[in-house]
C-alpha positions as CSV (number, residue, x, y, z in Angstrom):
1,X,15.5,-9.3,-8.0
2,X,17.1,-10.7,-4.8
3,X,15.0,-11.0,-1.7
4,X,15.7,-8.1,0.6
5,X,16.1,-5.6,-2.2
6,X,14.3,-2.3,-2.2
7,X,11.2,-1.4,-4.1
8,X,9.3,1.9,-4.6
9,X,5.8,1.4,-5.9
10,X,3.8,4.4,-7.1
11,X,0.2,4.4,-8.3
12,X,-1.7,7.5,-9.5
13,X,-4.4,8.9,-11.6
14,X,-4.1,12.2,-13.4
15,X,-6.6,15.1,-13.5
16,X,-8.6,15.4,-16.7
17,X,-7.0,18.8,-17.4
18,X,-3.5,17.2,-17.6
19,X,-2.0,17.1,-21.1
20,X,-1.3,13.4,-21.5
21,X,1.4,14.1,-24.1
22,X,3.2,16.4,-21.6
23,X,2.7,13.8,-18.9
24,X,4.3,11.0,-21.0
25,X,7.2,13.3,-22.1
26,X,7.9,14.3,-18.5
27,X,8.0,10.7,-17.3
28,X,10.3,9.5,-20.0
29,X,12.5,12.5,-20.6
30,X,12.7,14.0,-17.1
31,X,11.5,11.8,-14.2
32,X,12.7,8.3,-15.1
33,X,16.2,9.4,-16.1
34,X,16.4,11.5,-13.0
35,X,15.5,8.6,-10.7
36,X,17.8,6.1,-12.4
37,X,20.7,8.6,-12.0
38,X,20.5,8.2,-8.2
39,X,23.0,5.8,-6.7
40,X,21.4,2.5,-5.9
41,X,18.5,2.7,-8.3
42,X,18.6,-0.3,-10.6
43,X,15.5,-0.2,-12.9
44,X,12.2,1.4,-13.6
45,X,8.9,0.0,-15.1
46,X,5.8,1.8,-16.1
47,X,2.3,0.4,-16.6
48,X,-1.2,1.6,-17.5
49,X,-4.4,0.0,-16.1
50,X,-6.4,-2.3,-18.3
51,X,-9.2,-2.9,-15.7
52,X,-9.6,-3.1,-12.0
53,X,-10.0,-0.9,-8.9
54,X,-6.6,0.7,-8.5
55,X,-5.2,3.8,-10.1
56,X,-4.7,4.2,-13.8
57,X,-0.9,4.4,-13.7
58,X,1.6,2.1,-12.0
59,X,5.3,2.8,-11.7
60,X,7.9,0.9,-9.7
61,X,11.6,1.3,-9.2
62,X,13.9,-1.5,-8.0
63,X,16.8,-0.4,-5.7
64,X,19.8,-2.3,-4.3
65,X,18.4,-2.0,-0.7
66,X,15.4,-0.3,0.9
67,X,17.9,2.1,2.5
68,X,18.5,3.7,-0.9
69,X,15.0,5.1,-0.6
70,X,16.0,7.2,2.4
71,X,19.5,8.0,1.2
72,X,20.9,11.5,1.1
73,X,21.0,11.7,-2.8
74,X,17.4,10.5,-3.1
75,X,16.1,12.8,-0.4
76,X,17.9,15.7,-2.1
77,X,16.1,15.0,-5.4
78,X,12.8,14.9,-3.5
79,X,13.5,18.2,-1.9
80,X,14.6,19.9,-5.1
81,X,12.1,18.8,-7.8
82,X,12.5,20.1,-11.3
83,X,10.1,22.8,-12.6
84,X,8.5,20.2,-14.9
85,X,8.0,17.8,-12.0
86,X,6.3,20.5,-10.0
87,X,4.0,21.3,-12.9
88,X,3.0,17.7,-13.6
89,X,2.6,16.6,-10.0
90,X,-0.1,19.3,-9.5
91,X,-2.2,17.0,-11.8
92,X,-1.6,13.8,-9.7
93,X,-4.7,12.3,-8.1
94,X,-5.3,9.3,-5.7
95,X,-1.5,8.9,-5.3
96,X,-0.1,6.0,-3.3
97,X,3.7,5.7,-2.6
98,X,4.9,2.6,-0.9
99,X,8.5,1.9,0.1
100,X,9.0,-1.8,0.3
101,X,11.4,-4.7,0.9
102,X,11.2,-7.5,-1.6
103,X,9.8,-10.6,0.2
104,X,9.5,-12.8,-2.9
105,X,10.6,-12.5,-6.6
106,X,10.6,-15.7,-8.6
107,X,10.1,-16.7,-12.2
108,X,11.5,-16.0,-15.7
109,X,13.9,-13.2,-16.5
110,X,12.4,-10.3,-18.4
111,X,8.9,-8.9,-18.2
112,X,5.5,-10.3,-18.9
113,X,3.4,-7.9,-21.0
114,X,0.6,-8.1,-18.5
115,X,0.6,-7.6,-14.7
116,X,-2.0,-8.3,-12.0
117,X,-1.6,-6.3,-8.8
118,X,-3.4,-6.8,-5.5
119,X,-2.6,-4.3,-2.7
120,X,-3.5,-4.5,1.0
121,X,-3.5,-1.9,3.8
122,X,-2.4,-4.6,6.2
123,X,-0.2,-7.7,6.1
124,X,-2.0,-10.9,5.0
125,X,-1.2,-14.4,6.4
126,X,2.5,-15.5,6.5
127,X,1.6,-18.4,4.1
128,X,1.2,-16.0,1.3
129,X,4.8,-16.6,0.0
130,X,4.1,-20.3,-0.5
131,X,0.8,-19.6,-2.2
132,X,2.4,-17.3,-4.6
133,X,5.4,-19.5,-5.4
134,X,2.9,-22.3,-6.4
135,X,1.4,-19.9,-9.0
136,X,4.5,-20.2,-11.1
137,X,3.6,-23.7,-12.2
138,X,0.4,-22.4,-13.8
139,X,0.2,-21.6,-17.6
140,X,0.4,-18.0,-18.6
141,X,2.3,-16.9,-15.5
142,X,5.9,-15.8,-15.9
143,X,6.9,-14.1,-12.6
144,X,5.5,-13.6,-9.1
145,X,6.5,-10.9,-6.7
146,X,5.6,-10.0,-3.1
147,X,6.6,-6.6,-1.7
148,X,6.1,-5.7,2.0
149,X,6.3,-2.1,3.4
150,X,9.5,-1.4,5.3
151,X,8.7,0.9,8.2
152,X,12.4,1.4,8.9
153,X,12.9,3.4,5.7
154,X,9.4,4.8,5.1
155,X,9.6,8.5,5.1
156,X,7.2,11.2,3.9
157,X,8.3,12.7,0.6
158,X,8.9,16.5,0.3
159,X,7.2,16.2,-3.1
160,X,3.9,15.2,-1.4
161,X,3.0,18.9,-1.0
162,X,2.9,19.2,-4.8
163,X,0.2,16.6,-5.1
164,X,-3.4,17.5,-4.2
165,X,-4.8,15.0,-1.6
166,X,-1.4,13.8,-0.4
167,X,-0.1,10.3,-0.6
168,X,-1.4,7.0,0.6
169,X,0.5,3.7,0.9
170,X,0.1,0.0,1.1
171,X,1.5,-2.6,3.6
172,X,1.6,-5.5,1.2
173,X,1.6,-5.7,-2.6
174,X,1.2,-8.8,-4.8
175,X,2.4,-8.7,-8.4
176,X,1.9,-11.5,-10.9
177,X,3.3,-11.1,-14.4
178,X,2.2,-13.1,-17.4
179,X,1.0,-13.4,-20.9
180,X,-2.7,-13.9,-20.5
181,X,-5.1,-12.1,-18.1
182,X,-7.6,-15.0,-17.9
183,X,-4.8,-17.5,-17.0
184,X,-3.3,-15.2,-14.4
185,X,-6.8,-14.8,-12.8
186,X,-7.3,-18.6,-12.8
187,X,-3.8,-19.1,-11.2
188,X,-4.6,-16.7,-8.4
189,X,-8.0,-18.2,-7.8
190,X,-6.6,-21.8,-7.8
191,X,-4.3,-20.7,-4.9
192,X,-7.1,-19.2,-2.9
193,X,-6.2,-15.6,-3.7
194,X,-9.6,-14.1,-4.5
195,X,-9.2,-10.4,-3.8
196,X,-9.8,-8.2,-6.8
197,X,-6.8,-7.7,-9.0
198,X,-6.1,-4.7,-11.1
199,X,-4.6,-5.6,-14.5
200,X,-2.0,-3.4,-16.1
201,X,-0.2,-3.4,-19.5
202,X,3.4,-2.6,-19.8
203,X,4.3,0.9,-21.1
204,X,8.1,1.0,-20.5
205,X,10.8,-1.1,-18.9
206,X,14.3,0.2,-18.5
207,X,17.4,-1.9,-18.8
208,X,18.3,-3.4,-15.5
209,X,21.6,-2.3,-14.0
210,X,23.6,-4.7,-12.0
211,X,24.7,-3.5,-8.6
212,X,28.3,-3.1,-9.9
213,X,27.0,-0.8,-12.7
214,X,25.1,1.4,-10.2
215,X,26.7,4.9,-9.7
216,X,28.9,4.9,-6.6
């Protein structure tokens, strides 16, 4: 995705009482199609944790610009959740919702089946972009991304009241995609990035719409 595009990153656990079949049906049949129907939303990906400290589920949406994430059509959807959404979100736990601007996105087209994520509450050193770009030369790495929170469009979601405990957020998120977890870890360590990564496996990737294909 082009530098400067928008990115909504969501991480969450779900309560033990939540019916996981219902959770998956809601995400695929209700929530993802709803979000991708909003003008300016380009793609969606969903992941489940393999190991690491972050939440069990990771979902992110790419948008044409960060401003899409404070647009009237998107805010209308947040203010008018479906009944199914209200039911499922009552089971969300340890929710984080970060509205970001893409600072770096380099590598092969497509998706690596595995993803390493490192999230920070504050912004790390400015040299992070060059560190991450160097990772692409390492075996087992297919794509590197860096997302930075965009305060100009970061608004609380009306849906937050549906989720017990409210929403957290992150200032900086590193994502490294690849084909092998050990190789991804080795690539991060070789560039001096030693903070604990959470590894996720891909559940679902939508087709990516071009900006011309996005609804007007």
